[in-house]
Coordinates of C-alpha atoms in Angstrom, one line a residue:
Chain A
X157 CA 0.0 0.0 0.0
X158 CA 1.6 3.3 -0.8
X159 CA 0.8 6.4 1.6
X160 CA 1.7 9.0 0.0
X161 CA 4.2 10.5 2.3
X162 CA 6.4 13.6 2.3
X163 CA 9.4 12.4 0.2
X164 CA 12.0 11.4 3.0
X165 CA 15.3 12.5 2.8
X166 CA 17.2 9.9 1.6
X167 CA 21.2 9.2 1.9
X168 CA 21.9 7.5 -1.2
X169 CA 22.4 3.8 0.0
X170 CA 20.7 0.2 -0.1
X171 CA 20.3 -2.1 2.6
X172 CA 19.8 -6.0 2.5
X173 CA 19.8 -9.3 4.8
X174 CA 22.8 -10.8 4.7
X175 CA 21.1 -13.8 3.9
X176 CA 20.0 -12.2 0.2
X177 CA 23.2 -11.7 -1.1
X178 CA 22.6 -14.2 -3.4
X179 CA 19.7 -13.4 -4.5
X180 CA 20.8 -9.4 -5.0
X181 CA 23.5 -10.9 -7.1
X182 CA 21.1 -13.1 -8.9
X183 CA 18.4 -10.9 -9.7
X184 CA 20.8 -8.1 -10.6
X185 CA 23.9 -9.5 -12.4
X186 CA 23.1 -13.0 -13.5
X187 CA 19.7 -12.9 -14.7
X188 CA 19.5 -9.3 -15.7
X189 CA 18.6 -8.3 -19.4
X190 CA 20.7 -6.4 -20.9
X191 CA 18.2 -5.1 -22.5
X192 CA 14.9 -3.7 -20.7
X193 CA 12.8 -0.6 -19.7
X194 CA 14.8 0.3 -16.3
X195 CA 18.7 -0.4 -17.9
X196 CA 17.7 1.9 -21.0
X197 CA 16.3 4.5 -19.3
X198 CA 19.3 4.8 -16.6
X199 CA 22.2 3.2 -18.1
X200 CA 24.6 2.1 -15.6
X201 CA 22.0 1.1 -13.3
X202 CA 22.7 -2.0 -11.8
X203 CA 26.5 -0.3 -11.2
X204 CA 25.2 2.4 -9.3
X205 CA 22.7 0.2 -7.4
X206 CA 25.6 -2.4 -6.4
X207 CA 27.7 0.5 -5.3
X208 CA 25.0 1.9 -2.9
X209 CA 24.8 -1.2 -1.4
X210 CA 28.6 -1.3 -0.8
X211 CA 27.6 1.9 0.8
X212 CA 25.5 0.7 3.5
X213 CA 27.9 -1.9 4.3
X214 CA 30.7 0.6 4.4
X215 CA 28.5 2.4 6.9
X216 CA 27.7 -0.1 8.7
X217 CA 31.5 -0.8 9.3
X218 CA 31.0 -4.3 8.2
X219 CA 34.0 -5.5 6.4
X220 CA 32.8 -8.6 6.4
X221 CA 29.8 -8.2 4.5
X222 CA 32.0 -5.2 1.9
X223 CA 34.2 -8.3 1.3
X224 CA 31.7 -10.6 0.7
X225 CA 29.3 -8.0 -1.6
X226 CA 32.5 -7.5 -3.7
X227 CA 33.4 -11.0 -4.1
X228 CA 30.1 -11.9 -5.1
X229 CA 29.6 -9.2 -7.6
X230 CA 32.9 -9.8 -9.5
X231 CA 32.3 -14.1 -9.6
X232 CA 28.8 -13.1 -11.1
X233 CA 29.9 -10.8 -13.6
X234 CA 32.5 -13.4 -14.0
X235 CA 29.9 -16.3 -14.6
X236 CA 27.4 -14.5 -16.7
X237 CA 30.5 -13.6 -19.3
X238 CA 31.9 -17.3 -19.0
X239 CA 28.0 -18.3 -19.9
X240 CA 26.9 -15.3 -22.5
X241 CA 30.6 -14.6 -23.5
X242 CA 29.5 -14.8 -27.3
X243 CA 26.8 -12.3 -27.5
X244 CA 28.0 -9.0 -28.1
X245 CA 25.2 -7.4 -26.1
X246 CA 25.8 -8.8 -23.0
X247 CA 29.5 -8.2 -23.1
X248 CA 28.9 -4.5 -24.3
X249 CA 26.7 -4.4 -20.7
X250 CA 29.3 -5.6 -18.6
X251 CA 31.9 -3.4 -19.6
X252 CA 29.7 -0.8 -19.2
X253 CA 28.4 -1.4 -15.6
X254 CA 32.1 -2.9 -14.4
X255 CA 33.1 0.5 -15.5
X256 CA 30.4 2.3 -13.7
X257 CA 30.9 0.3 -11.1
X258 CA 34.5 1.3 -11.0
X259 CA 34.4 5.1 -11.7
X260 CA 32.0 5.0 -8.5
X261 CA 34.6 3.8 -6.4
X262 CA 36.4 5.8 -7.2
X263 CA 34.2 8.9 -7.0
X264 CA 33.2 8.1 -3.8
X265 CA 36.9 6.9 -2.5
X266 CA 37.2 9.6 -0.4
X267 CA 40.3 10.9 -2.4
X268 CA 40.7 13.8 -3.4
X269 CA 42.2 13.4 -6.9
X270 CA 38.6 12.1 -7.7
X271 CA 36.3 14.5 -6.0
X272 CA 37.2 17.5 -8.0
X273 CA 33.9 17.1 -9.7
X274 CA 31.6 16.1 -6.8
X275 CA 28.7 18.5 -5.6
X276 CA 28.8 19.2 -1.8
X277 CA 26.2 16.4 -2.4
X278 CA 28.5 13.5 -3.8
X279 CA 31.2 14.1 -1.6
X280 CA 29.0 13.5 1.8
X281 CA 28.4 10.3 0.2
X282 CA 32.1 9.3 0.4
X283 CA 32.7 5.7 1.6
X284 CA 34.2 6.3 5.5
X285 CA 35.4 3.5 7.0
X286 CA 37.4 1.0 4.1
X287 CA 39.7 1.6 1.5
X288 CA 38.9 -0.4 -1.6
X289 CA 42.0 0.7 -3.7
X290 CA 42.7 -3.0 -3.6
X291 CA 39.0 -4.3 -5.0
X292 CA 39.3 -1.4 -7.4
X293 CA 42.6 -3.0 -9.3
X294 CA 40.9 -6.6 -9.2
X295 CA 37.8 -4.4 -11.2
X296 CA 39.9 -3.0 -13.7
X297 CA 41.8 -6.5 -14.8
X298 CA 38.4 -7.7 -14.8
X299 CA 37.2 -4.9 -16.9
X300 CA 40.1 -5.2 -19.4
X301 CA 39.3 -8.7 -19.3
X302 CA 35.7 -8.0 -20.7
X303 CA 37.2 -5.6 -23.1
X304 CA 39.4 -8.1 -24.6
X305 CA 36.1 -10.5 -24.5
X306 CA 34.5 -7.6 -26.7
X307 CA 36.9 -7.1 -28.9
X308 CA 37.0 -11.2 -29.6
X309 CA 33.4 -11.5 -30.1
X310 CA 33.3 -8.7 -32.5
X311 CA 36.1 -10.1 -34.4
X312 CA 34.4 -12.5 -35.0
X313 CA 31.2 -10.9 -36.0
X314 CA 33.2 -8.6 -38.6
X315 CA 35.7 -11.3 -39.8
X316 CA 33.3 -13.2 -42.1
X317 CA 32.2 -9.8 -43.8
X318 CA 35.8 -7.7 -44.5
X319 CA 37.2 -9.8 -47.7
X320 CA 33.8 -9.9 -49.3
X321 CA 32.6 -6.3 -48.5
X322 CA 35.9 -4.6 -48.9
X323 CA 37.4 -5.8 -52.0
X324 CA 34.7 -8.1 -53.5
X325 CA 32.3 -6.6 -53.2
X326 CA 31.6 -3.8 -56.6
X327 CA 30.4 -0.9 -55.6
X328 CA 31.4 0.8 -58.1
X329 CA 29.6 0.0 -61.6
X330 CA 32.0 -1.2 -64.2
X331 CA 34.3 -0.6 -62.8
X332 CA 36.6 -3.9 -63.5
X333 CA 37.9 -5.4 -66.2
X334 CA 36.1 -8.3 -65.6
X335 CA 33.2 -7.8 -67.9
X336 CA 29.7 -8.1 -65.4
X337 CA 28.0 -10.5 -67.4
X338 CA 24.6 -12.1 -67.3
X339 CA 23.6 -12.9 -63.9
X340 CA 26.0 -10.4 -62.0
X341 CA 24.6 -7.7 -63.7
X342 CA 22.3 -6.7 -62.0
X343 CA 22.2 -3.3 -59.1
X344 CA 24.7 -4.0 -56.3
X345 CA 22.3 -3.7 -53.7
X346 CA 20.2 -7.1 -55.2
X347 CA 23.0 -8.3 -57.2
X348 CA 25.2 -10.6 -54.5
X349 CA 22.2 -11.9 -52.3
X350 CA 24.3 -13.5 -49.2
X351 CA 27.5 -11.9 -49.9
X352 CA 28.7 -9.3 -47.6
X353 CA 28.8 -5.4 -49.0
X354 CA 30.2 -2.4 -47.7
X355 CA 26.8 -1.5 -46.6
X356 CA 26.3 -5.1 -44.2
X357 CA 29.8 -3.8 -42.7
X358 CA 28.8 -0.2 -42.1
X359 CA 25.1 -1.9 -40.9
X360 CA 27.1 -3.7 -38.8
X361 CA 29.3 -0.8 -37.2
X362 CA 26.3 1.0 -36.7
X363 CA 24.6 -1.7 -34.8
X364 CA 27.6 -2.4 -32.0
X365 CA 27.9 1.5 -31.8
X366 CA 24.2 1.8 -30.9
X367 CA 24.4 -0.9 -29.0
X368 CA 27.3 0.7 -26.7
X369 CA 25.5 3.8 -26.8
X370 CA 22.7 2.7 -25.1
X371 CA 24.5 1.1 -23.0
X372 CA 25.8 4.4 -21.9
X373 CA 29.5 3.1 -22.2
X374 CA 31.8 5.8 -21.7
X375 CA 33.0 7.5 -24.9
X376 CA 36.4 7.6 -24.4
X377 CA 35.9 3.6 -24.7
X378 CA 33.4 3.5 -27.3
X379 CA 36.8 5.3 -29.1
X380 CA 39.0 2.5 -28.2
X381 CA 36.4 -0.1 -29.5
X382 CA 35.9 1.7 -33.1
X383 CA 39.7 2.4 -33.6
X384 CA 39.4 -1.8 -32.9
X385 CA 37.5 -2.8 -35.1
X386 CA 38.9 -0.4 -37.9
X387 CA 41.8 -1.9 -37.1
X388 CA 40.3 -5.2 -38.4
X389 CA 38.7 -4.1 -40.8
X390 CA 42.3 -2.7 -42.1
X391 CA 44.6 -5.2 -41.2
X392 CA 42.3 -7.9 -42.6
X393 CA 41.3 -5.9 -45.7
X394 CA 45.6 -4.9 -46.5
X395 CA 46.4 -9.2 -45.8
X396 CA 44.4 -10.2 -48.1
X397 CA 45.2 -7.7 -50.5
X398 CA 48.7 -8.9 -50.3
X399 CA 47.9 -12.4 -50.8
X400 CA 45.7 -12.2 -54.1
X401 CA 46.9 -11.4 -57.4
X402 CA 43.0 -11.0 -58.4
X403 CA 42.7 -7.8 -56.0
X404 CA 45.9 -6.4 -57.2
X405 CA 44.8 -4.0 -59.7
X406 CA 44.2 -0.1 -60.7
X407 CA 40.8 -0.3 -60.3
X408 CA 40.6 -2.5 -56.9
X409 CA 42.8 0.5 -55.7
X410 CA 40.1 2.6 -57.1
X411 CA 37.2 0.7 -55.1
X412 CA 39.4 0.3 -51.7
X413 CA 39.9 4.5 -51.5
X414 CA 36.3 4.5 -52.3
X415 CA 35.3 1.8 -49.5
X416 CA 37.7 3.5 -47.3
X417 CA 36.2 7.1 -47.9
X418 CA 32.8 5.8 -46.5
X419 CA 34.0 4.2 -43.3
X420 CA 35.7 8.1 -42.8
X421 CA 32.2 9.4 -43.3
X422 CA 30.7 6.6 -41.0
X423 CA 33.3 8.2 -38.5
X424 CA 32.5 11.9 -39.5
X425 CA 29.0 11.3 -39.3
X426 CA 29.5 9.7 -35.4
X427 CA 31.5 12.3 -34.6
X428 CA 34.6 10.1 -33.8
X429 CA 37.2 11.6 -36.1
X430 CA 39.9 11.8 -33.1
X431 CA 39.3 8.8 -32.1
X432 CA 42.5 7.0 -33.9
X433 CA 40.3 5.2 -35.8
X434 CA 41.0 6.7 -39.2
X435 CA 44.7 6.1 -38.7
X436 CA 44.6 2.9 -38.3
X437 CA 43.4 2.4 -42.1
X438 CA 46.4 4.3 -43.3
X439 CA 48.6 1.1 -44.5
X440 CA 45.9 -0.2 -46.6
X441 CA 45.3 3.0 -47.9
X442 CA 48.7 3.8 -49.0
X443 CA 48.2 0.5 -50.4
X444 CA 45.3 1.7 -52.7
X445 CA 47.2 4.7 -54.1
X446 CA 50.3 2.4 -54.3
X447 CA 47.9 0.4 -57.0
X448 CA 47.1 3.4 -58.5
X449 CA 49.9 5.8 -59.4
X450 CA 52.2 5.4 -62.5
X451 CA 55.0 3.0 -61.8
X452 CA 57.2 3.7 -64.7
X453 CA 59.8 6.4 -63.8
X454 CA 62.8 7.0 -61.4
X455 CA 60.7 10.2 -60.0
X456 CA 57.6 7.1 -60.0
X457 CA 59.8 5.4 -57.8
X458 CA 60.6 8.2 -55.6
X459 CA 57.1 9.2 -55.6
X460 CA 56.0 5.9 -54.3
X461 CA 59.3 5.6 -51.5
X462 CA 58.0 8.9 -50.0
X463 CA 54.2 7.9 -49.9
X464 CA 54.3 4.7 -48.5
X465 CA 55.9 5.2 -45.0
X466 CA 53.3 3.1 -43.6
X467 CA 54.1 -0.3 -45.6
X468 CA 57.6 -1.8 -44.8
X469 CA 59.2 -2.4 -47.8
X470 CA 58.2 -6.2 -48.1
X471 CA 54.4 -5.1 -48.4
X472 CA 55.4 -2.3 -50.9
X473 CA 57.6 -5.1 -53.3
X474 CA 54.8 -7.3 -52.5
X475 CA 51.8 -5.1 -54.1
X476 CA 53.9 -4.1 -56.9
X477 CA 54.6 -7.7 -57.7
X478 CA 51.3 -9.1 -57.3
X479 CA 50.3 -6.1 -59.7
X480 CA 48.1 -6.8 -62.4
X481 CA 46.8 -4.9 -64.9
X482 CA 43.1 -5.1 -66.3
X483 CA 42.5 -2.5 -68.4
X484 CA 44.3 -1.4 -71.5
X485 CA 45.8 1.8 -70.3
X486 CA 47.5 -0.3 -67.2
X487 CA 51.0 -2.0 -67.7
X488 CA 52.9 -4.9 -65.9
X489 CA 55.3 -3.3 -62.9
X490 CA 58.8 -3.9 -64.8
X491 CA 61.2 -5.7 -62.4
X492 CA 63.7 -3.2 -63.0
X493 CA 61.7 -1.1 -61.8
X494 CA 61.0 -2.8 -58.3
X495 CA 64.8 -2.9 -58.2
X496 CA 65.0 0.3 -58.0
X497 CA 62.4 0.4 -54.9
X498 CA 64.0 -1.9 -53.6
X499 CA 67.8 0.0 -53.9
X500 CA 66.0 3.3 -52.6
X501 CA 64.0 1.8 -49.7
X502 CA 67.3 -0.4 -48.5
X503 CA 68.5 2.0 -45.7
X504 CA 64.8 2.1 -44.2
X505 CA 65.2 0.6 -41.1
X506 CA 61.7 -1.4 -41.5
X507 CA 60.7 -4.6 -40.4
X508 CA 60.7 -7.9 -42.1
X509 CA 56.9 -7.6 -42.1
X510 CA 54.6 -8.9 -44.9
X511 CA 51.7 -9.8 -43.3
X512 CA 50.1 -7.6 -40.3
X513 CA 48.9 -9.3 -37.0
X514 CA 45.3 -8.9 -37.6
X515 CA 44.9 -10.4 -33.7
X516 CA 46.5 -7.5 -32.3
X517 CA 44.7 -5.6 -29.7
X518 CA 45.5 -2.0 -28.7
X519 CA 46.1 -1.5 -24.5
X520 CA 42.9 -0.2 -23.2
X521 CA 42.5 2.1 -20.8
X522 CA 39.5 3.4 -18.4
X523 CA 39.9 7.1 -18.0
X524 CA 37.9 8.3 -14.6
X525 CA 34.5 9.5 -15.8
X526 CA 32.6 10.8 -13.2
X527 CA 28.9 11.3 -12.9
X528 CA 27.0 14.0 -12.1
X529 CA 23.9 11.6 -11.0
X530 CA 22.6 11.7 -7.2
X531 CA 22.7 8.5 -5.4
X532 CA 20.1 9.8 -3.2
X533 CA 17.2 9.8 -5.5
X534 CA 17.8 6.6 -7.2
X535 CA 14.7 4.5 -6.9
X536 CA 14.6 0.5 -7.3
X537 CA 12.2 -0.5 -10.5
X538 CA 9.8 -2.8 -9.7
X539 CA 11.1 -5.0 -12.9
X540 CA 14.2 -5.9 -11.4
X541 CA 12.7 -7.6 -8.4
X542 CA 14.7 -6.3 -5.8
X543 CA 11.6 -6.1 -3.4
X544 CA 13.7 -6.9 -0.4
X545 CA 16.5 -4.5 -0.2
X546 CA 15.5 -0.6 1.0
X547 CA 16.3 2.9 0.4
X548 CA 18.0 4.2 3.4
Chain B
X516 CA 43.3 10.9 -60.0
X517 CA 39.4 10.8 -60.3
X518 CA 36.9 11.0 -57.4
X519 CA 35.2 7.7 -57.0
X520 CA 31.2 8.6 -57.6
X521 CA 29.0 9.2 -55.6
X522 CA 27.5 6.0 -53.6
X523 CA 23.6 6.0 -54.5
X524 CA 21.2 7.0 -51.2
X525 CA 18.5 3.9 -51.9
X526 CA 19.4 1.7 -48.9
X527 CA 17.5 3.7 -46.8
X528 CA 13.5 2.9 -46.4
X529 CA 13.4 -0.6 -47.0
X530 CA 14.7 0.0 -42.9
X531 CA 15.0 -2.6 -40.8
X532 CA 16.6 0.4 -38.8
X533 CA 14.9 3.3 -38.3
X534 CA 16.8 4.1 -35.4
X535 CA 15.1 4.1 -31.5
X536 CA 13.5 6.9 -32.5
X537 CA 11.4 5.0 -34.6
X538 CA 9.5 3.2 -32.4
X539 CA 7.3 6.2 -31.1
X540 CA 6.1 6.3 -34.9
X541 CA 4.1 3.0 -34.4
X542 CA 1.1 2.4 -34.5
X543 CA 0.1 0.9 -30.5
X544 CA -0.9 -2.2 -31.9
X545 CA 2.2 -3.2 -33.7
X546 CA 4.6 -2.1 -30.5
X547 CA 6.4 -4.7 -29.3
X548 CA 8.7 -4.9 -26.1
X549 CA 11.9 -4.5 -27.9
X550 CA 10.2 -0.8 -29.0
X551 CA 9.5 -0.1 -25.4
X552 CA 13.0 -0.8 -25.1
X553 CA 13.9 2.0 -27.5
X554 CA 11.5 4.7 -25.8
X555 CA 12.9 3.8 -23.1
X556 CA 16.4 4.5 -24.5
X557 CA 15.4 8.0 -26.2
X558 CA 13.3 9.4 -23.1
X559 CA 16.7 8.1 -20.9
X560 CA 18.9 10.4 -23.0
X561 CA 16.7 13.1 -23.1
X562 CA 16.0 13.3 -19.3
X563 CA 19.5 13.1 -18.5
X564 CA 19.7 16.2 -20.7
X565 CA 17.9 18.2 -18.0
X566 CA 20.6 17.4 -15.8
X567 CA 20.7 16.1 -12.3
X568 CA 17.5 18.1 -10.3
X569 CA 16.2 15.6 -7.9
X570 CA 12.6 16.4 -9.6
X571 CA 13.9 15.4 -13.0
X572 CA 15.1 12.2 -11.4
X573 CA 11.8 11.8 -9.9
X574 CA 10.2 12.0 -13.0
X575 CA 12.5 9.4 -14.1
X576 CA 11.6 7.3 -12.1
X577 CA 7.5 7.2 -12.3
X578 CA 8.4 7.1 -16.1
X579 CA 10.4 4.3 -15.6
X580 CA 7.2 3.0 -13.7
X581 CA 4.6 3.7 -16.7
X582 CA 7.2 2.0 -18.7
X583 CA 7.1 -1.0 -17.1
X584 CA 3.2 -0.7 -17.1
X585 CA 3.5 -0.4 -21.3
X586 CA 5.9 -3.1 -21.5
X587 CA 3.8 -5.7 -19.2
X588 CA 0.7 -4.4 -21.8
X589 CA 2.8 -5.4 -24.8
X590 CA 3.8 -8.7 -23.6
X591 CA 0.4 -9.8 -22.3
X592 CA -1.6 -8.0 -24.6
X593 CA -0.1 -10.4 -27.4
X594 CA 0.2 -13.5 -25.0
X595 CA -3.4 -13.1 -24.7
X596 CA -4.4 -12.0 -28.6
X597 CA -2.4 -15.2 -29.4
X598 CA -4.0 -17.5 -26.6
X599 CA -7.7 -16.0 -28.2
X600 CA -6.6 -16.4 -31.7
X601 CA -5.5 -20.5 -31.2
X602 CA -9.0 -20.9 -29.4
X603 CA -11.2 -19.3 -32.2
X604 CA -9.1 -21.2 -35.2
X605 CA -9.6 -24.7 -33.4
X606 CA -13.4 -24.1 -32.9
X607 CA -13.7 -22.9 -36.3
X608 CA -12.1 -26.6 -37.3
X609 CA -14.2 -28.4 -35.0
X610 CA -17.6 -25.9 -36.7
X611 CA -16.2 -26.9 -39.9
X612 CA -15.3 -31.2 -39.4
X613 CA -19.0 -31.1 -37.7
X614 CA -20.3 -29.4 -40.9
X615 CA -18.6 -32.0 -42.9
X616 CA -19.9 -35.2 -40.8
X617 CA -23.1 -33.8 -40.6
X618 CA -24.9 -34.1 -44.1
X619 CA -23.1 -37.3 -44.5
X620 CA -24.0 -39.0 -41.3
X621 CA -28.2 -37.5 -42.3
X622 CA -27.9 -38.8 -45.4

């Protein structure tokens, strides 16, 4: 029965039986949705909810139960990654709320460093009696754990769609010497039904940004994750061009710059041009032009040495030899004149490298992101059937 | 060099995406929980626009509460359509096997 009573002054923390720990840990970590009405509307939720319950323990001075609270939260978090590890969503979530979760602590450490955003408010609501520095370290391995978990799963999702969207794919009409006949010649859009296009990548980005978004991962992080998966996109995109004669040509290079100039304007358009992203596509776009300029001259080959600073020489030799021309206007690469590449690049210090490591993973890091919310009027939702613990 | 043309705009429409925003375009009948979902996402973002005023959080939260409400209506209202819809196509089998036997058991 609700009385309607004079809103009661609040402190910002959550109390619960000792006894229900499991179930708190239950009904908000393991079985949670990543997706529903209360996590979308407050993202970060279940974070700031598990950190006001470290609250009332804290004031309580009951290390016992802190411990025991923490413990419980990172083995969930743990178990529901171990069980949902594959699904994008559910990892997205995790990092999210480990990072909220984190960024709390932090806020509410009690140290100064991390106050100089609070309101009068926030810092009354400073945890008094433990230091947690210790938990907080265990949160972040965990959290770059989860990134790495991310970054796996999307992998994965992208993999299957770079070769066939990137340099397949046409998206250019006619663009090949290979005449379109018949059967191919149809629109692109309709013309490969079940192949991967440019667009099913860019759908694709779209969908794990949104995803994060609404998640309301921090954007400094939603940076790291799209420089990522350009990374991929690149690295995969630049090994296979290096490993088929068929995608060695002037108007590949043509379609690459062109693929390459609508991933920029998927950035432009998210407003994440600074976030490294763009950079990372610089090999494979040196590799475009490298199909594309005249490759005939001494002042060709200096041309080329001064462009391609972001291919070792290997990958440079490499393109020019796989090289093939498809239209009339386009000639074999002479081998004198990769020679002479080869003489002019032969003090560049560069490594041995053909192939890039498309595996590799950039450090990640979790910048401190406070938040300007009010633990005190936080309300429990009825839909995450947390009944028994209570505002105090 | 030349500048690669211009990529045709057509894509859009046939939208399986329309963005969150879209779902407060349907019509009620065709909302489905994963559209709560998304009004729930858009009204989020917008709220914590307003900033941090304890009424705006109060707000929040009785949204949050007529949220619910719409996403419990979604869910059962379809559960039951469903339920009603099963019922009234095996009685109009049973009407139409009975038809059937009828004429042939009179005659």
């Amino acid at each position: 029965v609700n009385i309607p009573r004079k809103e009661k002054d609040f402190q910002g923390m959550l109390e619960y039986k000792k006894e229900d720990e499991q179930k708190l840990v239950k009904n908000l970590i393991l079985e949670l949705k990543p997706r529903g009405v209360a996590v979308n509307l407050i993202p970060g939720l279940p974070a700031y909810i598990l950190f006001m319950c470290v609250r009332h323990a804290d004031y309580l001075n009951d290390d016992q139960k802190v411990r025991s609270l923490l413990t419980s939260t990172i083995n969930s978090i743990k178990k529901v990654l171990k069980k949902r590890g594959d699904d994008f969503e559910t990892v997205s979530f995790w990092l999210s709320n480990t990072c909220r979760f984190l960024h709390c602590l932090k806020q509410y450490s009690g140290e100064e460093g991390f106050m100089k955003h609070n309101t009068s408010r926030q810092n009354e609501h400073c945890l008094t009696n433990f230091d947690l520095a210790e938990y907080r370290q265990v949160l972040s391995d965990l959290a770059i754990q989860i990134y790495q978990q991310l970054v796996r799963v999307l992998e994965n999702i992208l993999q299957p769609m770079i070769v066939s969207g990137m340099l397949e794919h046409e998206t250019i009409q006619g663009m090949s010497g290979v005449k379109p006949t018949g059967l191919r010649k149809r629109t692109s859009s309709i013309a490969d039904e079940g192949a991967y296009t440019l667009d099913s990548i860019i759908q694709q980005l779209n969908s794990f940004h949104s995803v994060m978004c609404q998640h309301g991962m921090d954007p400094e992080l939603i940076k790291q994750v799209v420089k990522q998966m350009f990374y991929i996109v690149g690295a995969v995109t630049l090994n296979n061009l290096l490993l088929r004669k068929d995608v060695c040509s002037w108007s590949k290079g043509m379609q690459i710059r062109y693929n390459v100039s609508q991933l920029e304007e998927w950035l432009r358009d998210k407003n994440l041009m600074n976030s490294g992203a763009k950079e990372t596509l610089e090999p494979l776009i040196q590799a475009a032009q490298l199909l594309q300029v005249k490759k005939k001259t001494d002042e060709d080959a200096e041309a080329i040495c001064s462009m391609c600073n972001a291919l070792t020489t290997l990958q440079i030799v490499k393109v020019l030899f796989l090289y093939t021309p498809v239209h009339e206007f386009e000639e074999r690469v002479s081998a004198s004149f990769i020679r002479t590449i080869q003489m002019r690049l032969r003090d560049r210090k560069d490594s041995p490298q053909l192939l890039m490591d498309a595996k590799h993973t950039f450090p990640v890091t979790f910048p401190f992101n406070p938040s300007s919310l009010a633990l005190e009027t936080i309300q429990i939702p009825a839909s995450l059937g947390l009944g028994f613990i209570s505002r105090v | 060099m030349e500048e690669p043309p211009l990529r045709e705009e057509e894509e859009e429409g046939d939208g399986d995406e329309v963005g969150p925003e879209g779902a407060l375009d349907k019509s009620p009948s065709q909302l489905t929980a994963e559209d709560v979902y998304d009004i729930s996402y858009v009204m989020g973002r917008e709220l914590m626009a307003l900033g941090s005023d304890p009424r705006v959080t109060q707000l929040q939260f009785k949204i949050v509460r007529v949220l619910e409400m719409l996403e419990a209506l979604v869910n059962e209202g379809s559960l039951e359509a469903e339920e009603l819809r099963m019922e009234r196509d095996s009685l109009r089998k049973e009407l139409q096997a009975l038809r059937r036997e009828g004429p042939s058991a009179g005659g």
